[in-house]
């Protein structure tokens, strides 16, 4: 199932298990999920609702709230260490700094009472001791890089004052502000119109090339995955269904579930 | 009485919402959601209405089902002006036109049992308990739900099942027209196809006309007979659904089609024309063609004059663009 | 799965049930006639035959307390029942139709809320004349406001939900939509508000009786008992202590239950 890799992966997840505490007792949400993220490549994690794909993304930096989280086991190897063993303060140094997140709904992920500029500057200065002015200049560069026009003006805008597409770009800018090695994007284009989605996917492709980033891209949309991912992990009910390179999975899917999903996007009404 | 060929005919329909400001709540601006729609829904067909968020398609649905009133223009339902339909006639109207909504969870009353959610549609016509029960059981069977669903509550069902309950509620009165506002967007991929197939078979059985509102062009191309494309409150193109993906002519429609992610990773390297910019705000509507700021083919006239929706001679294709006129 | 997450809620329920039982069974469980005067034993401290002591007339405080429960709880329930009914009605109409009806009603609500509630109640009772009936009238006339405002807000948030839109497009009357579709989905917040309001009414009634504006002198209302005790508070503190404790306990109890109900109905912390 796994393809050969010559270089050491930048992130390696081995036998990740996540258990929740529910009214009906303990529930295994993720069951021995394993994958590798290669440097400068994109891993797409795909599944329908309830597949556990968002939980997988959140578990990398231990962002699952407890309750309902009961326990996590396995290994998440980053730069030679197992992130699952990290203390809160150790994780804080990694979050945003080395591994950054982008979420689906920028309106709830962005702080509505802070300007875009403030949020970027706050993120930068949380991990770097530079002056406010230097941080602001960096913020302008970042906004330009993500394709936001009139960046100096935008710094002063509040999230609700700008459009959905721009908010998503702003969120990407915040995520990039500390030059992270890994970007974890959870359904970043799902809430966007299809033309804006195309723009944002274009931006992702540009960032991968220009910054040499490694990205984990979580989505239910196989079409988006086809556009952007190098490798693909298909989840269903917390279990790995298929894990291989994108070409292999799309042209020669092994598991009937994957085959069914692919047929749905290629064909029309079944 | 024979029914007219067009169930709904819209002429120059406009819907603007006033923005009130200040202590005295005076009108300080307008949200121009719908700006002159000329459109007809042909009886017996599945008509698709596509557009991105903010184009006004949901508002148009609300106008058709009398949840909102138009600011100006005429809407005819079976040749009768919609704004004249009141009182007892309005009650009758809702036996002819029904709607299903996007979110299966919030479209069902969480405190009512399924038998009441579906049954009350005929109960208010005074059919009597026996008839009501029989009709409820029959329609639930048609949407492939178990009979024991009648005593259960919405939260006990999955998203796909809830949407089928909503369909049952709409179809129990055997309407002429079903307006489906993004009926499958909130469902998992595997359920989307199933639900649309169900709608197709129900359409045949009940001789329905369907207006399908969606942002998913591929589904619309597969499922509908004809498609209207909306942008900023106007219809920019209307054509047979099987021509949508390959033979559309309006620059916006073309941009929409090219924005759809490809499903073949090996095609990834092909450079796509990604359309720039964002949709202008309906509060600050640009003059001329609503799309001119983002149009790759624009010329002077586009900035100043609104193109009319004109039928291409000899074809079943309407276009609102100066390029081809 | 337990009914309530917070144990204090159960304590509150127990206290309320206890007081309701006192109110219902007063003639059978009160050791003495609450009006019986016993001048030999006036102001007797707690002891044999009178575990809560005797008041300024020698009447047994425990008996008066038990009978007092009748007054407090009856007034509490009656006021809240009527005011909630009125408030729900006005709130439904106001929230559903909006427009000038809503504007008018909300201005009225704002005006009423601008005054300190108790002062208005005092003024009303002073005008109408001190009696229990007038206390009920005054508190009801002011009590509907909190319900109206609450219901209106809830209606506004619920009426754009898709199932309400579906009901509107079914051809049924507005009244049906309001009663069958909107009301059942907001009733839980009303119940929570009602619980807190009962506590508030009990305090208000006690305050009014304390000021002599409620029950006629001699009636075993807790507030009146408090008032009687204030003259002898240094020599015979038990006269004020027990009615004060009763008010405290019952009000706390209703607040605990209100909290518990609110948590239970909140979709995030409980179940609906």
Short mmCIF file of C-alpha atoms in Angstrom, two decimals, chain A residues 70-211:
data_model
loop_
_atom_site.label_atom_id
_atom_site.label_comp_id
_atom_site.label_asym_id
_atom_site.label_seq_id
_atom_site.Cartn_x
_atom_site.Cartn_y
_atom_site.Cartn_z
CA UNK A 70 -10.53 10.32 26.29
CA UNK A 71 -7.12 9.18 25.10
CA UNK A 72 -4.70 9.29 22.20
CA UNK A 73 -2.03 6.73 21.44
CA UNK A 74 0.51 6.10 18.74
CA UNK A 75 3.27 8.32 17.44
CA UNK A 76 3.39 11.66 15.71
CA UNK A 77 7.00 12.16 14.75
CA UNK A 78 8.15 15.66 13.93
CA UNK A 79 11.80 16.63 13.84
CA UNK A 80 12.74 13.46 15.63
CA UNK A 81 10.31 13.84 18.55
CA UNK A 82 6.91 12.37 19.31
CA UNK A 83 4.46 15.27 19.52
CA UNK A 84 2.05 13.16 21.55
CA UNK A 85 4.50 13.30 24.44
CA UNK A 86 4.89 17.07 24.35
CA UNK A 87 3.81 19.23 27.25
CA UNK A 88 1.51 22.20 26.72
CA UNK A 89 4.39 24.65 26.68
CA UNK A 90 6.38 22.55 24.23
CA UNK A 91 3.35 22.35 21.93
CA UNK A 92 2.88 26.10 22.12
CA UNK A 93 6.30 26.57 20.61
CA UNK A 94 5.37 24.37 17.68
CA UNK A 95 1.85 25.71 17.08
CA UNK A 96 1.80 28.46 14.55
CA UNK A 97 5.54 28.48 14.49
CA UNK A 98 6.56 25.23 12.90
CA UNK A 99 3.15 23.76 12.16
CA UNK A 100 0.28 26.10 11.29
CA UNK A 101 -3.45 25.59 10.78
CA UNK A 102 -6.07 26.94 8.42
CA UNK A 103 -9.70 26.24 9.07
CA UNK A 104 -12.89 26.08 7.06
CA UNK A 105 -14.80 29.02 8.36
CA UNK A 106 -12.60 32.11 8.51
CA UNK A 107 -15.39 34.07 10.16
CA UNK A 108 -15.14 31.94 13.28
CA UNK A 109 -11.42 31.26 13.12
CA UNK A 110 -10.54 34.93 12.95
CA UNK A 111 -11.05 37.12 15.99
CA UNK A 112 -13.89 39.49 15.08
CA UNK A 113 -12.76 42.27 17.39
CA UNK A 114 -9.19 42.52 16.17
CA UNK A 115 -8.06 43.94 12.86
CA UNK A 116 -6.37 41.67 10.36
CA UNK A 117 -3.13 43.51 10.95
CA UNK A 118 -3.31 43.03 14.70
CA UNK A 119 -3.87 39.31 14.33
CA UNK A 120 -0.91 38.80 12.03
CA UNK A 121 1.35 40.93 14.19
CA UNK A 122 0.22 39.09 17.30
CA UNK A 123 1.06 35.78 15.70
CA UNK A 124 4.47 36.94 14.54
CA UNK A 125 5.42 38.44 17.88
CA UNK A 126 4.27 35.39 19.78
CA UNK A 127 7.15 33.47 18.33
CA UNK A 128 9.69 36.12 17.39
CA UNK A 129 11.05 39.00 19.38
CA UNK A 130 10.90 41.75 16.81
CA UNK A 131 9.45 45.22 17.04
CA UNK A 132 5.88 46.06 16.15
CA UNK A 133 7.01 48.05 13.17
CA UNK A 134 9.04 45.19 11.77
CA UNK A 135 6.14 42.84 12.36
CA UNK A 136 3.79 45.21 10.54
CA UNK A 137 6.11 45.41 7.57
CA UNK A 138 6.25 41.64 7.46
CA UNK A 139 2.46 41.58 7.61
CA UNK A 140 2.24 43.80 4.54
CA UNK A 141 4.57 41.46 2.68
CA UNK A 142 2.48 38.48 3.71
CA UNK A 143 -0.77 40.03 2.55
CA UNK A 144 0.78 40.84 -0.80
CA UNK A 145 2.11 37.32 -1.05
CA UNK A 146 -1.34 35.83 -0.58
CA UNK A 147 -2.75 38.08 -3.26
CA UNK A 148 -4.60 40.66 -1.20
CA UNK A 149 -4.71 44.00 -2.95
CA UNK A 150 -4.09 47.28 -1.07
CA UNK A 151 -2.46 45.42 1.81
CA UNK A 152 -1.73 48.48 3.92
CA UNK A 153 -5.41 49.36 3.89
CA UNK A 154 -6.40 45.76 4.65
CA UNK A 155 -4.29 45.69 7.77
CA UNK A 156 -6.75 48.08 9.34
CA UNK A 157 -9.84 46.11 8.31
CA UNK A 158 -11.84 43.90 10.64
CA UNK A 159 -12.78 40.40 9.46
CA UNK A 160 -16.41 41.29 8.81
CA UNK A 161 -15.39 44.20 6.59
CA UNK A 162 -13.77 42.03 3.95
CA UNK A 163 -15.13 39.34 1.66
CA UNK A 164 -15.07 35.58 2.29
CA UNK A 165 -12.27 34.97 -0.19
CA UNK A 166 -10.14 37.70 1.33
CA UNK A 167 -10.77 36.40 4.82
CA UNK A 168 -9.50 33.02 3.78
CA UNK A 169 -6.40 34.61 2.28
CA UNK A 170 -5.92 36.59 5.48
CA UNK A 171 -6.09 33.37 7.44
CA UNK A 172 -3.47 31.86 5.17
CA UNK A 173 -1.31 34.94 5.74
CA UNK A 174 -1.58 34.49 9.50
CA UNK A 175 -0.68 30.83 9.13
CA UNK A 176 2.38 31.69 7.07
CA UNK A 177 3.56 34.49 9.32
CA UNK A 178 6.16 32.45 11.17
CA UNK A 179 7.39 30.54 8.13
CA UNK A 180 6.08 27.18 9.31
CA UNK A 181 7.40 23.95 7.89
CA UNK A 182 3.99 22.35 7.73
CA UNK A 183 0.59 23.79 6.92
CA UNK A 184 -2.50 21.83 7.96
CA UNK A 185 -5.57 23.05 6.06
CA UNK A 186 -8.95 21.71 7.19
CA UNK A 187 -11.55 22.20 4.46
CA UNK A 188 -10.15 25.64 3.59
CA UNK A 189 -12.13 26.04 0.39
CA UNK A 190 -15.36 24.24 1.23
CA UNK A 191 -17.23 27.37 2.25
CA UNK A 192 -16.08 29.35 -0.77
CA UNK A 193 -17.74 29.91 -4.12
CA UNK A 194 -16.27 27.82 -6.89
CA UNK A 195 -14.53 30.72 -8.63
CA UNK A 196 -12.98 31.90 -5.37
CA UNK A 197 -12.07 28.32 -4.55
CA UNK A 198 -10.17 28.13 -7.81
CA UNK A 199 -8.28 31.27 -6.86
CA UNK A 200 -7.39 29.96 -3.41
CA UNK A 201 -6.25 26.60 -4.77
CA UNK A 202 -4.07 28.49 -7.22
CA UNK A 203 -2.61 30.36 -4.27
CA UNK A 204 -1.86 27.11 -2.47
CA UNK A 205 -0.04 25.78 -5.52
CA UNK A 206 2.00 28.96 -5.72
CA UNK A 207 2.90 28.81 -2.05
CA UNK A 208 4.00 25.22 -2.26
CA UNK A 209 6.34 26.12 -5.08
CA UNK A 210 7.68 29.41 -3.76
CA UNK A 211 8.05 28.49 -0.12
#
